CSV table of C-alpha atoms in Angstrom, one decimal:
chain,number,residue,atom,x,y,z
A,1455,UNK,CA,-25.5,2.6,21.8
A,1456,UNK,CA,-27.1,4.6,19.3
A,1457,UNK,CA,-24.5,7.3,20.4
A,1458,UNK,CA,-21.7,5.7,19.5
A,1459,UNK,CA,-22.9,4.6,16.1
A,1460,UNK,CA,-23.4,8.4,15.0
A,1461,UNK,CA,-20.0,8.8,16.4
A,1462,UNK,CA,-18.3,6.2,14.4
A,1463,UNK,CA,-20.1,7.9,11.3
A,1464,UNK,CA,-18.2,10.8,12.1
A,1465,UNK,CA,-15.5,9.5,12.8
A,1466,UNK,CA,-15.6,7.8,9.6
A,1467,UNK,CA,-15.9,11.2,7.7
A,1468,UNK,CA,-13.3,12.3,9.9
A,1469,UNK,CA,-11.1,9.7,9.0
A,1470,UNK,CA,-12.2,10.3,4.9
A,1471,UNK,CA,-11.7,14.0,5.0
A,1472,UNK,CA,-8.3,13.7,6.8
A,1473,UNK,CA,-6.6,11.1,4.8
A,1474,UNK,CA,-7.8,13.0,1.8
A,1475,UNK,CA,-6.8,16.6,2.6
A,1476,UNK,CA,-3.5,14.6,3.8
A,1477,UNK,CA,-3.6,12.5,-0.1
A,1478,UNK,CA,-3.9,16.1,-1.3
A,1479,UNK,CA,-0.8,17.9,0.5
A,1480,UNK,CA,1.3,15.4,-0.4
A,1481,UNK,CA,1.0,15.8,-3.7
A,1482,UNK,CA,2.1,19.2,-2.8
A,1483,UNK,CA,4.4,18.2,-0.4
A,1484,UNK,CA,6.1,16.2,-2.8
A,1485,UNK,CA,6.5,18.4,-5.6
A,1486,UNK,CA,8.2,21.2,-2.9
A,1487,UNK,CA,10.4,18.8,-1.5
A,1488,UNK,CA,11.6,17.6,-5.0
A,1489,UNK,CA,12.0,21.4,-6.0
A,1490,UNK,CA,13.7,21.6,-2.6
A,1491,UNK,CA,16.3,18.6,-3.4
A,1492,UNK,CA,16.7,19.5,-7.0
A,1493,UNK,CA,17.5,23.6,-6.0
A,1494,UNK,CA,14.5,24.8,-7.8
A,1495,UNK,CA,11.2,26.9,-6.9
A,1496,UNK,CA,8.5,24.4,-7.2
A,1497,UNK,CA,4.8,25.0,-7.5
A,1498,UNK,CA,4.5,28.8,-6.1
A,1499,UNK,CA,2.0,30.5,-8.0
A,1500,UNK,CA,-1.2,29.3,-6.5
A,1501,UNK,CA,-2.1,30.8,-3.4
A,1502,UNK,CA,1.1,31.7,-0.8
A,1503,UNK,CA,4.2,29.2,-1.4
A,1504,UNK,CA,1.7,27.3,-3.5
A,1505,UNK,CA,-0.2,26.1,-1.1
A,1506,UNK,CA,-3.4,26.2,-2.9
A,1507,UNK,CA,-2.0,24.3,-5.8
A,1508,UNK,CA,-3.6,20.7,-5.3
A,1509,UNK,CA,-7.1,22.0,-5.3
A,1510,UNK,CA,-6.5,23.7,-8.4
A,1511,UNK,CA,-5.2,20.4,-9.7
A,1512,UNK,CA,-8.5,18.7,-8.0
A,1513,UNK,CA,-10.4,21.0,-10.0
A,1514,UNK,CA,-8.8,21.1,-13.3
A,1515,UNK,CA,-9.1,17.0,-13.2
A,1516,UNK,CA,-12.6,17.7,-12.7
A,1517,UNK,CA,-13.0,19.6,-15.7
A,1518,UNK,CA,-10.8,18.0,-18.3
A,1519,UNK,CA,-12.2,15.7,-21.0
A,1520,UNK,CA,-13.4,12.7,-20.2
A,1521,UNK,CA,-11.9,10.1,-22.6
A,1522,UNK,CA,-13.0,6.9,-22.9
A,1523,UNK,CA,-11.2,5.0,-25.8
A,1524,UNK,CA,-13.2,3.4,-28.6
A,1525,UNK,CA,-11.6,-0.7,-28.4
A,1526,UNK,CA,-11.7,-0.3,-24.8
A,1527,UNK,CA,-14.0,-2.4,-22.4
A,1528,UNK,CA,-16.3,0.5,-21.1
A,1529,UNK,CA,-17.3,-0.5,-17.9
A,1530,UNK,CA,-14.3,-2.0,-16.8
A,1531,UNK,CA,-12.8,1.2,-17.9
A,1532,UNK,CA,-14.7,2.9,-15.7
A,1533,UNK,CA,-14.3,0.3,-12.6
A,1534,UNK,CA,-10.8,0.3,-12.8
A,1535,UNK,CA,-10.0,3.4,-10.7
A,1536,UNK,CA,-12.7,3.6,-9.1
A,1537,UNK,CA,-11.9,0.3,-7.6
A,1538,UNK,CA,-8.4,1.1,-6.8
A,1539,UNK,CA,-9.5,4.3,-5.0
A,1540,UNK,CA,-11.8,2.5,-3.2
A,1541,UNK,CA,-9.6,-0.4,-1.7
A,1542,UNK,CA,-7.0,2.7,-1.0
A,1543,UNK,CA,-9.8,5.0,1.2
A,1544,UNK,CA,-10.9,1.4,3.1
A,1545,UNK,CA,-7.8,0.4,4.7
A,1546,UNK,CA,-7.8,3.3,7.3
A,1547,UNK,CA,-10.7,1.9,9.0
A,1548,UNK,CA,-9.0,-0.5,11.2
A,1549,UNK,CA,-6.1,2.1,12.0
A,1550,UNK,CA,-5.9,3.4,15.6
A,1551,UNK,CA,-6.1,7.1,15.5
A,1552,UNK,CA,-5.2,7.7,18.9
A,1553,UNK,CA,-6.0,5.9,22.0
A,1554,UNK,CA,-9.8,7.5,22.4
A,1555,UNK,CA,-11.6,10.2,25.0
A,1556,UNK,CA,-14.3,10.3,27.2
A,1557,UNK,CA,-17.1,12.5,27.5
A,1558,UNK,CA,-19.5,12.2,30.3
A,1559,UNK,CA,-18.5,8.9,31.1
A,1560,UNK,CA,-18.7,7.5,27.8
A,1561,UNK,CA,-15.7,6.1,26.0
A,1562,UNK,CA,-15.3,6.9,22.5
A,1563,UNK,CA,-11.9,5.0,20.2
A,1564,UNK,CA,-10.5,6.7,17.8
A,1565,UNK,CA,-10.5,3.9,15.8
A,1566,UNK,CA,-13.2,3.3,13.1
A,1567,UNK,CA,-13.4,-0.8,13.3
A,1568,UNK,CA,-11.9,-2.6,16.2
A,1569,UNK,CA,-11.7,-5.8,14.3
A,1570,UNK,CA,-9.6,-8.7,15.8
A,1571,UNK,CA,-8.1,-9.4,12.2
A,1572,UNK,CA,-7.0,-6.2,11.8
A,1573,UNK,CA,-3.7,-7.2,9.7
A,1574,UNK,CA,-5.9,-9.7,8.0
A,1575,UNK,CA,-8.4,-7.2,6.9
A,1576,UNK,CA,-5.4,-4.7,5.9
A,1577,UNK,CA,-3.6,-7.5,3.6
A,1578,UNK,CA,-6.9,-8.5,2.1
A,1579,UNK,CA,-7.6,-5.3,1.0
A,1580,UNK,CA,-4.3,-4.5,-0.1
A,1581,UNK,CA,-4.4,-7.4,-2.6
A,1582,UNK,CA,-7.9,-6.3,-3.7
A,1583,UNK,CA,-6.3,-3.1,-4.5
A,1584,UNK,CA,-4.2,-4.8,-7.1
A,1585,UNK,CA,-7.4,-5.8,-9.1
A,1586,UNK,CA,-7.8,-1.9,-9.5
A,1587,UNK,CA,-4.6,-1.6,-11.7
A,1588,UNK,CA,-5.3,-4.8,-13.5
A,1589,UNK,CA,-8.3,-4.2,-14.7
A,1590,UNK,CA,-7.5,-0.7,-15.6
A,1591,UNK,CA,-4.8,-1.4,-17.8
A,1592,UNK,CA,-5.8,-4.4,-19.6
A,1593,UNK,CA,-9.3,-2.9,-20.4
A,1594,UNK,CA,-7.3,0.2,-21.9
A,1595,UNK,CA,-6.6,-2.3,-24.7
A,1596,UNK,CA,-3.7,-0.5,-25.4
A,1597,UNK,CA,0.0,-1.8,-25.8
A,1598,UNK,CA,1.5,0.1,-22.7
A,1599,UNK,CA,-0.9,-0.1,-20.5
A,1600,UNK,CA,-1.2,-4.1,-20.4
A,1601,UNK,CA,2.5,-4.1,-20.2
A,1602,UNK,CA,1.9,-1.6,-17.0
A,1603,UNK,CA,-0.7,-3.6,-15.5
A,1604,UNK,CA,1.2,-6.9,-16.0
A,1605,UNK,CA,4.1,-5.3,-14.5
A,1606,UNK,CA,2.6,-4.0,-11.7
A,1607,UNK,CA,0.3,-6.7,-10.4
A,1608,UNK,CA,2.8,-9.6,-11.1
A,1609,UNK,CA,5.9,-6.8,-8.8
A,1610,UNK,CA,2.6,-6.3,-5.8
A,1611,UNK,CA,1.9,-9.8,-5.7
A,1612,UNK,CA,5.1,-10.5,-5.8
A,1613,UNK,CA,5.9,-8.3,-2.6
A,1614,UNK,CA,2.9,-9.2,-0.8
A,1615,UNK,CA,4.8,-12.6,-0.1
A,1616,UNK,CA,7.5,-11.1,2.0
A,1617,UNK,CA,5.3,-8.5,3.4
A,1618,UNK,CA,3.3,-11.3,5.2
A,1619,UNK,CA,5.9,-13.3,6.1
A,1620,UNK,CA,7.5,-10.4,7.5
A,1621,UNK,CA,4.5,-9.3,9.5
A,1622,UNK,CA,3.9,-13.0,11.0
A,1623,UNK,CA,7.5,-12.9,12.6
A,1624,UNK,CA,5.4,-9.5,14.5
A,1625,UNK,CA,2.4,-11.7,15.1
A,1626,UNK,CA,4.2,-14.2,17.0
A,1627,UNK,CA,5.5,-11.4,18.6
A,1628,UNK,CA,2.0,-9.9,19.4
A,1629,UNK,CA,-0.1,-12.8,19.7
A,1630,UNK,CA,-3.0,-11.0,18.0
A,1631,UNK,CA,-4.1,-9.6,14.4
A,1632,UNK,CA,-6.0,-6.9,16.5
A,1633,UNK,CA,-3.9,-3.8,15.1
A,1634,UNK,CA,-5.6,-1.8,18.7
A,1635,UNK,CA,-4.0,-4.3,20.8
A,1636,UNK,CA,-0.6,-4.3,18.9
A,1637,UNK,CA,-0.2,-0.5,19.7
A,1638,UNK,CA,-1.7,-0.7,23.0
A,1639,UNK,CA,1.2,-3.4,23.6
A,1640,UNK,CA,3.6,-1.1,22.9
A,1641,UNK,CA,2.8,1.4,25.5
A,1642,UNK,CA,3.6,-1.2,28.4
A,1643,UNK,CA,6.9,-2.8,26.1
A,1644,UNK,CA,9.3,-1.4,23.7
A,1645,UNK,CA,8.1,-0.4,20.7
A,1646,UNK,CA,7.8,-3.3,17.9
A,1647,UNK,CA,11.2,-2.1,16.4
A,1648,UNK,CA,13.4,-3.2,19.1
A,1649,UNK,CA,12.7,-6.6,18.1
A,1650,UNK,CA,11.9,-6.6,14.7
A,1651,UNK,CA,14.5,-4.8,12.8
A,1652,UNK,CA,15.1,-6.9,10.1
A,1653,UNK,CA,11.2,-7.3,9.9
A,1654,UNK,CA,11.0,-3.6,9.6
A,1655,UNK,CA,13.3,-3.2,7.0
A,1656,UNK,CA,11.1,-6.0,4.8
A,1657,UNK,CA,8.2,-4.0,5.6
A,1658,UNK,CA,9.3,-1.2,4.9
A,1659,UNK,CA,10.7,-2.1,1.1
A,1660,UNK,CA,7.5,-4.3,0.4
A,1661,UNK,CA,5.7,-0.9,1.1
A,1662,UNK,CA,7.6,1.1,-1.5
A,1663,UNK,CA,6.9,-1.9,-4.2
A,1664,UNK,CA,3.0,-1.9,-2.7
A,1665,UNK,CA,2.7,1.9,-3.6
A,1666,UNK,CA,4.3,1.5,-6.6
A,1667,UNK,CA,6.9,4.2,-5.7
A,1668,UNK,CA,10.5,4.6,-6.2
A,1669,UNK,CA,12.7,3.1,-6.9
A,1670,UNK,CA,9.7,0.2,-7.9
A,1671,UNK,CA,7.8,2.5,-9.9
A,1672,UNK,CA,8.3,0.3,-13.1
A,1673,UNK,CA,4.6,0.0,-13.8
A,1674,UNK,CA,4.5,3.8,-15.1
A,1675,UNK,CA,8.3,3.9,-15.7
A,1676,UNK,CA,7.7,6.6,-18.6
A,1677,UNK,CA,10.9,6.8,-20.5
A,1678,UNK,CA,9.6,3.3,-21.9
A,1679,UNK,CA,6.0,2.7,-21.2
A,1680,UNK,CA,4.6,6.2,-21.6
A,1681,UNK,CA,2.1,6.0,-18.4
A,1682,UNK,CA,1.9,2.7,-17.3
A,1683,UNK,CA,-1.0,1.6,-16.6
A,1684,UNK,CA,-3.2,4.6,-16.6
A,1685,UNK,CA,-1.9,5.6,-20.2
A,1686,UNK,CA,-5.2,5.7,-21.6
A,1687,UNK,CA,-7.1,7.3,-18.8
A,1688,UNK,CA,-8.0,11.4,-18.2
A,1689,UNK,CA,-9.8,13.8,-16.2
A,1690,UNK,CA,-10.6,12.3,-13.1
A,1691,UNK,CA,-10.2,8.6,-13.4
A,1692,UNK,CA,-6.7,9.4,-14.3
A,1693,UNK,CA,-6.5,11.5,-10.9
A,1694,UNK,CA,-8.1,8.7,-8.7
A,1695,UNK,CA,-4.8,6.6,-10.1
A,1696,UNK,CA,-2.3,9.2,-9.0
A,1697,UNK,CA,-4.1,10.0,-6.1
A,1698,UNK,CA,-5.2,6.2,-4.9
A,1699,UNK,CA,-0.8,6.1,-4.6
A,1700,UNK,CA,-0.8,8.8,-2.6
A,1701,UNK,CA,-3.5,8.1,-0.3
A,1702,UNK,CA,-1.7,4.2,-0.1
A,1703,UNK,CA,1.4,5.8,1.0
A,1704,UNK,CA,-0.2,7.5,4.2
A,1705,UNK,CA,-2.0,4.6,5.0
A,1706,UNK,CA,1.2,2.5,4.7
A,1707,UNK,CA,2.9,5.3,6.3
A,1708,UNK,CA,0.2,5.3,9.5
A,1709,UNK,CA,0.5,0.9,9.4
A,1710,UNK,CA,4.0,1.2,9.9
A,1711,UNK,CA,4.2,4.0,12.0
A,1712,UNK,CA,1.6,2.1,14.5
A,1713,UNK,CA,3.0,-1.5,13.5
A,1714,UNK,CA,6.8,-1.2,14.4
A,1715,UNK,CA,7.0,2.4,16.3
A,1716,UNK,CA,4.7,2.5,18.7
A,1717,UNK,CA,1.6,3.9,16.8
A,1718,UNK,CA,0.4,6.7,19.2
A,1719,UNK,CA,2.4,6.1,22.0
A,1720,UNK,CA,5.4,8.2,22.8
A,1721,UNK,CA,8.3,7.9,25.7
A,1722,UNK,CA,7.6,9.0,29.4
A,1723,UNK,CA,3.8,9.2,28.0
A,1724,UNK,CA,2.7,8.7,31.2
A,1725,UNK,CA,5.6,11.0,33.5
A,1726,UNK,CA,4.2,14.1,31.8
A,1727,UNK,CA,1.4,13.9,34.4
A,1728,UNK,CA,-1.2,14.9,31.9
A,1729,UNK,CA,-4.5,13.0,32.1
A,1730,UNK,CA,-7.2,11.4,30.2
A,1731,UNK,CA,-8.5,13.5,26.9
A,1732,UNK,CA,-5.2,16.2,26.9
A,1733,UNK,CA,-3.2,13.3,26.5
A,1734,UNK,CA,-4.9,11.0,23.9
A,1735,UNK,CA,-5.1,14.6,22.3
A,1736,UNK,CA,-1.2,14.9,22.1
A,1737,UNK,CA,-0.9,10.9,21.6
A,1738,UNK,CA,-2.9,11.5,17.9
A,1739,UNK,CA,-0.9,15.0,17.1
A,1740,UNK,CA,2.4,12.6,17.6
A,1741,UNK,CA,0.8,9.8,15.9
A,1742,UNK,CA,0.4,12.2,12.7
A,1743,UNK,CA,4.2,13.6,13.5
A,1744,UNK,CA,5.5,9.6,12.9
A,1745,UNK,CA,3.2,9.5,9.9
A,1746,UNK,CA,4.7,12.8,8.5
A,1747,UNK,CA,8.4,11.4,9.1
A,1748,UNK,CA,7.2,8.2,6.9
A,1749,UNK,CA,6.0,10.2,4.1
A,1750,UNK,CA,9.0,12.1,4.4
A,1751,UNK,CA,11.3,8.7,3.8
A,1752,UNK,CA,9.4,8.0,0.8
A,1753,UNK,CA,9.7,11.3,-1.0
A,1754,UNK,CA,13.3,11.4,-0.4
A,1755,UNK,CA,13.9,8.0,-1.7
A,1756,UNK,CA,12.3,8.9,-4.6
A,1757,UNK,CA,14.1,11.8,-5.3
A,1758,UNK,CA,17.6,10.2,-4.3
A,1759,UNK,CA,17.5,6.5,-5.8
A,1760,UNK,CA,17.7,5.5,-9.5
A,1761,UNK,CA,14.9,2.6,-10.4
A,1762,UNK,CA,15.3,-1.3,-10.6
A,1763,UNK,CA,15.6,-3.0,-13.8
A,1764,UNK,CA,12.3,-5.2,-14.2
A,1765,UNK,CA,14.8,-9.1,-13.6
A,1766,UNK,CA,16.3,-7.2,-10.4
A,1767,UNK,CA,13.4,-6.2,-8.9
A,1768,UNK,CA,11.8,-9.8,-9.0
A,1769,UNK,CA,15.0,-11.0,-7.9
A,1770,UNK,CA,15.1,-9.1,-5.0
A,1771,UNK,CA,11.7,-9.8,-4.1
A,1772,UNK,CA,11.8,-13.6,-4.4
A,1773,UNK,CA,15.6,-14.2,-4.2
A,1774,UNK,CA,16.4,-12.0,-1.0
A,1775,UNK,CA,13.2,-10.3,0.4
A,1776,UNK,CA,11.5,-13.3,0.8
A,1777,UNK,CA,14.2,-15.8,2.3
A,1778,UNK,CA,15.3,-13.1,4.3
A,1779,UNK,CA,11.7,-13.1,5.7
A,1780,UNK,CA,11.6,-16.9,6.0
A,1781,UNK,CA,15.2,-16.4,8.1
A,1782,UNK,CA,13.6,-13.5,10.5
A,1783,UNK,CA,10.7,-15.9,11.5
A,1784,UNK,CA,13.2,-18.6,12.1
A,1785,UNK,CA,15.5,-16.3,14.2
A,1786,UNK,CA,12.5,-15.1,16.0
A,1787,UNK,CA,11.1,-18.1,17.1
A,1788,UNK,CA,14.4,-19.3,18.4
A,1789,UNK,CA,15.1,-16.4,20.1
A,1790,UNK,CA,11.4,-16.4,21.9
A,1791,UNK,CA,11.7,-19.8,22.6
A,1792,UNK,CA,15.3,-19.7,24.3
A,1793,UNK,CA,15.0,-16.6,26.2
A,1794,UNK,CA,12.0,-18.1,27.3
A,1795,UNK,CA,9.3,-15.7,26.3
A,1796,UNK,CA,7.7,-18.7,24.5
B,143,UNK,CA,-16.0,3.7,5.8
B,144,UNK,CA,-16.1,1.6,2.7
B,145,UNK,CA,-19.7,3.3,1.7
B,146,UNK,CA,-18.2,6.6,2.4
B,147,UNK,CA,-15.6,5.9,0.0
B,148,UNK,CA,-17.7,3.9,-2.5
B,149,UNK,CA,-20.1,6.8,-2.2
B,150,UNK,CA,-17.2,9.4,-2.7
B,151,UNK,CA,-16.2,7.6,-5.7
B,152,UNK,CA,-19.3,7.7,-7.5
B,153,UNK,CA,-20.2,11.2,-7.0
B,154,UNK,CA,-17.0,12.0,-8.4
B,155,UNK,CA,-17.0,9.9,-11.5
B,156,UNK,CA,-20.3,11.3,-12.1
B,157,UNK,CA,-19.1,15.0,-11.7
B,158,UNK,CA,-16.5,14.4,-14.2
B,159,UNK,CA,-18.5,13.0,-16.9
B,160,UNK,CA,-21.1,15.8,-16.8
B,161,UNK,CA,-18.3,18.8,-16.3
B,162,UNK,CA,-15.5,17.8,-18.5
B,163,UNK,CA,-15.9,18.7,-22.5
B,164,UNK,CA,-16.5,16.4,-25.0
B,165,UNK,CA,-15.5,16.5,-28.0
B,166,UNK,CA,-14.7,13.4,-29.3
B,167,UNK,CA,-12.9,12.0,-32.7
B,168,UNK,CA,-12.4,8.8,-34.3
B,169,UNK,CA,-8.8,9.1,-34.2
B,170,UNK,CA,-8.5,10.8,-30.4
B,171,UNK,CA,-10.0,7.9,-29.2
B,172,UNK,CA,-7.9,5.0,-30.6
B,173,UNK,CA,-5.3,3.4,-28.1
B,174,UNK,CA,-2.2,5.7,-28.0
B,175,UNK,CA,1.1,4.6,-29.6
B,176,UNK,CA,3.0,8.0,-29.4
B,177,UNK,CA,1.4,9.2,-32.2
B,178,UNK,CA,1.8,6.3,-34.5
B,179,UNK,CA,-1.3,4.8,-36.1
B,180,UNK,CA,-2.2,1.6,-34.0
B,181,UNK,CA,-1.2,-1.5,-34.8
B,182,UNK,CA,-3.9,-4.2,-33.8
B,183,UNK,CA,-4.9,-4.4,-30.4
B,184,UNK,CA,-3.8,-5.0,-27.6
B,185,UNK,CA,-5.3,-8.6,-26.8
B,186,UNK,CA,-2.0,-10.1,-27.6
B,187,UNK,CA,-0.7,-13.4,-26.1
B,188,UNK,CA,2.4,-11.8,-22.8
B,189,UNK,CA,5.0,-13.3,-21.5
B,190,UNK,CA,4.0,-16.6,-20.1
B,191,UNK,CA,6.6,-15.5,-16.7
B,192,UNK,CA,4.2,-13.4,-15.6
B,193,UNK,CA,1.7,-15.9,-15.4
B,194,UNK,CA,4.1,-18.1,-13.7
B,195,UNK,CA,4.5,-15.5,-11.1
B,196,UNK,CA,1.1,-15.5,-10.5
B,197,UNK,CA,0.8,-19.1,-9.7
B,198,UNK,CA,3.9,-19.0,-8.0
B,199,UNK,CA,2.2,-16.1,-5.8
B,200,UNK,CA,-0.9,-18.0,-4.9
B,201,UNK,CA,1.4,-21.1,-3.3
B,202,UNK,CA,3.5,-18.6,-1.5
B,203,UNK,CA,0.2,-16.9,-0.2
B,204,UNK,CA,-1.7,-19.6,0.9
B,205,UNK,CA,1.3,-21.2,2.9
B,206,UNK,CA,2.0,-17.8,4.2
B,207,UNK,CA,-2.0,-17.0,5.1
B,208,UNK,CA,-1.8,-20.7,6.7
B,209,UNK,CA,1.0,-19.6,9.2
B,210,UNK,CA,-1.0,-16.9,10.6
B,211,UNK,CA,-3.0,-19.2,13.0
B,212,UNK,CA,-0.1,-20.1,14.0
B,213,UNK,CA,1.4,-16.9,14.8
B,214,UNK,CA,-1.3,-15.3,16.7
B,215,UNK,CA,-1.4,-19.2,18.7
B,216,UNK,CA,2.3,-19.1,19.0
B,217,UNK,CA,3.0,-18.7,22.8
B,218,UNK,CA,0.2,-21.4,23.4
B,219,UNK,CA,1.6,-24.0,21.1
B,220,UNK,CA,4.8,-23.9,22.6
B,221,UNK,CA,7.9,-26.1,21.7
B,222,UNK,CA,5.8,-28.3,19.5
B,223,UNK,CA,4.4,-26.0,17.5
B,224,UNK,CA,7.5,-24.0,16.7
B,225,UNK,CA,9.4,-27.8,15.6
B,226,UNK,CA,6.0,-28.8,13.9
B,227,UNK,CA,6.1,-25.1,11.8
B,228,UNK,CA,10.3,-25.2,11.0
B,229,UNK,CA,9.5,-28.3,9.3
B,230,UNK,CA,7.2,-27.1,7.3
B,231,UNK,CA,8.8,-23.5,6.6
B,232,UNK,CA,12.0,-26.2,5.8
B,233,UNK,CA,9.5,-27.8,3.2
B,234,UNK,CA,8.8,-24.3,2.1
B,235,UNK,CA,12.1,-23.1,1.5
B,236,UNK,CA,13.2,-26.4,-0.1
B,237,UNK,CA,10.1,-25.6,-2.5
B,238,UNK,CA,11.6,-22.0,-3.6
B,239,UNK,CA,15.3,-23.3,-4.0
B,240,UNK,CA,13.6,-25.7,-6.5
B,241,UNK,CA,11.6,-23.0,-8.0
B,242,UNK,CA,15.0,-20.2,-8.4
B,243,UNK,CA,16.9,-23.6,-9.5
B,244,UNK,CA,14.4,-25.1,-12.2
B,245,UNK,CA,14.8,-21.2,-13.2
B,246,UNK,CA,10.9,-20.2,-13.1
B,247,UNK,CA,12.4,-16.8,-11.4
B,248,UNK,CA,14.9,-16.0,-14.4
B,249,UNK,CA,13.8,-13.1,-16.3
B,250,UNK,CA,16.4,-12.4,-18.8
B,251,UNK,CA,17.4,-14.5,-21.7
């Protein structure tokens, strides 16, 4: 017993250091594949191809002024990021990093939390992350940075509608909340995409509003709000801001990855012949790949598309997102209950 | 996982308060307006739509947190439960062609 609790410790810091160092390369990732799309160079000076670039941007975050405006509410000031980087790191507890090994007998998961409310515990802190932006911005007391916040809680909330609705047309699917048991699923049946495409693709745009990215990025849209949200902050806190959206996007990336494709499973998984840890060893280096290709999507789609207008984004969340999401549960049920897998 | 993170956090926070400079003015710390002088602050009454969304969200939320019971009991419940939840998703959808019709979801004008 004990054993396994100093193994979930480390798996936790696993877990941590991994979806930081991951938070990290993106940021580097992004700015090569932006260079990459726009024909330029990008970030090349630190270290080879720039490669050592975001821990020179970790440290110089580190050592930049720390500004704390004088109207402002200190310590809500101070909670704001922190709370949004916070909510951001918890999610990936309940994620299934592969499907486990054994070592003399004993079985370890590769997942931190085997919760049975999984998806429950995902959405709830998703909308806790929300309080992170809006308490940021509105204890900036500054102009832009209300506007931000007010733009960007009232667009997540917004979103967070459809996202559920289109994650209980996969529930009825799975018959559980356990996000283990969903992937595990998928090994014996087709992976959760087969039947859910319209579900997917509801997910999937609900995730670019959740992480405030293109084309949603209105809460920081610069060319009229200067920064959003975060306009006030610097040195660090502004970092944890920037770098809470990044570590959001690979944990949305890994819950749709193990949602809708499969999570760690793979075809003919089990005609390769392999066994037992070689196997759950290749199952997590795949699981990663699929996470990659997510990332992927949502750098190109913010280097490619233009952003909403405030009036069409809420439109398309409430006027078309969300009875679209209404009609996929609807067409699911009917279809489950006339091809009798009710 | 969440006192890793928590604990992260804090160390961090700390480092950066004791590393960075400081050397503070009365004018580099008032709320930035692009260089302007600031005008007032920013507790200013908003647009009363966001608030709207807001409420709207929390109706939405609950109906939508109530179907998940459902979901996760949907093979048991069978025919009646899937009748029994159409009505009331009917109910709900009748309740957002209200809301877009009494206009609660217009933004410009």
């Amino acid at each position: 017993m004990d054993q396994i609790i100093i193994y979930k410790i480390i798996l936790c810091a696993i877990v941590f250091v991994v979806t930081l160092g991951a938070a990290a390369y993106m940021t580097w990732g992004e700015r090569k594949l932006a260079s990459w799309l726009q024909d330029r160079v990008g970030p090349d000076r630190a270290g080879p191809f720039g490669l050592l670039q975001p821990i020179a941007d970790g440290l110089k975050m580190l050592f930049k002024e720390e500004m704390i405006p004088t109207h402002s509410n200190k310590w809500l000031f101070i909670l704001g990021p922190s709370f949004f980087m916070l909510t951001a790191c918890m999610t990936g507890a309940v994620i299934p990093w592969g499907a486990g090994f054994t070592i003399d007998g004993t079985f370890f998961p590769m997942q931190i939390a085997d919760i049975n409310i999984g998806l429950l515990y995902m959405l709830g802190v998703v909308s806790i992350g929300v309080y992170g932006i809006m308490i940021g911005g509105w204890s900036s007391n500054n102009k832009f940075a209300l506007l931000g916040a007010l733009r960007a809680s009232s667009q997540m909330i917004s979103y967070e509608v459809a996202m559920g609705l289109a994650l209980i047309a996969l529930v009825m699917l799975t018959g559980t909340l356990n996000l283990g048991e969903i992937v595990a699923q998928q090994d014996a049946d087709y992976a959760y995409i087969v039947y859910q495409p319209l579900g997917f693709l509801i997910f999937l745009i609900c995730a670019f509003a959740e992480t405030n990215r293109a084309p949603f990025d209105l809460p920081e849209s610069e060319s009229e709000l200067v920064g959003g949200f975060h306009t006030e902050y610097s040195s660090m806190k502004l970092g944890f801001f920037l770098f809470a959206e990044y570590i959001n996007m690979f944990i949305s990336s890994a819950v749709m990855a193990s949602l809708y494709f499969g999570g760690y499973n793979f075809p003919f998984q089990h005609e390769l012949g392999l066994e037992g840890n070689l196997l759950s060893a290749i199952q997590t280096a795949v699981f990663l790949g699929k996470i990659l290709i997510f990332i992927f999507v949502f750098m190109w789609v913010r280097w490619t598309l233009p952003r909403f207008r405030y009036d069409q984004l809420m439109n398309l969340g409430w006027k078309v997102l969300l009875p679209l999401a209404i009609f996929n549960i609807f067409i699911t049920g009917l279809v489950m209950y006339f091809t009798g897998k009710l | 996982m969440a006192l890793v993170a928590a604990g992260f956090v804090v160390t961090t926070m700390l480092l950066t308060h004791l590393l960075g400079p400081k050397r503070k003015t009365k004018i580099k710390n008032e709320a930035f307006e692009c260089g302007i002088e600031s005008v007032g602050n920013a507790r200013t009454p908003f647009s009363i739509k966001y608030f709207l969304v807001a409420i709207l969200f929390v109706l939405f939320d609950v109906e939508v947190i109530f179907m998940y019971p459902w979901a996760v009991n949907f093979r048991e419940l069978g025919a009646f439960g899937l009748w029994e939840m159409f009505t009331f998703m009917g109910l709900m959808v009748v309740g957002l062609l209200y809301i877009i019709k009494k206009g609660a979801l217009n933004w410009e004008k």
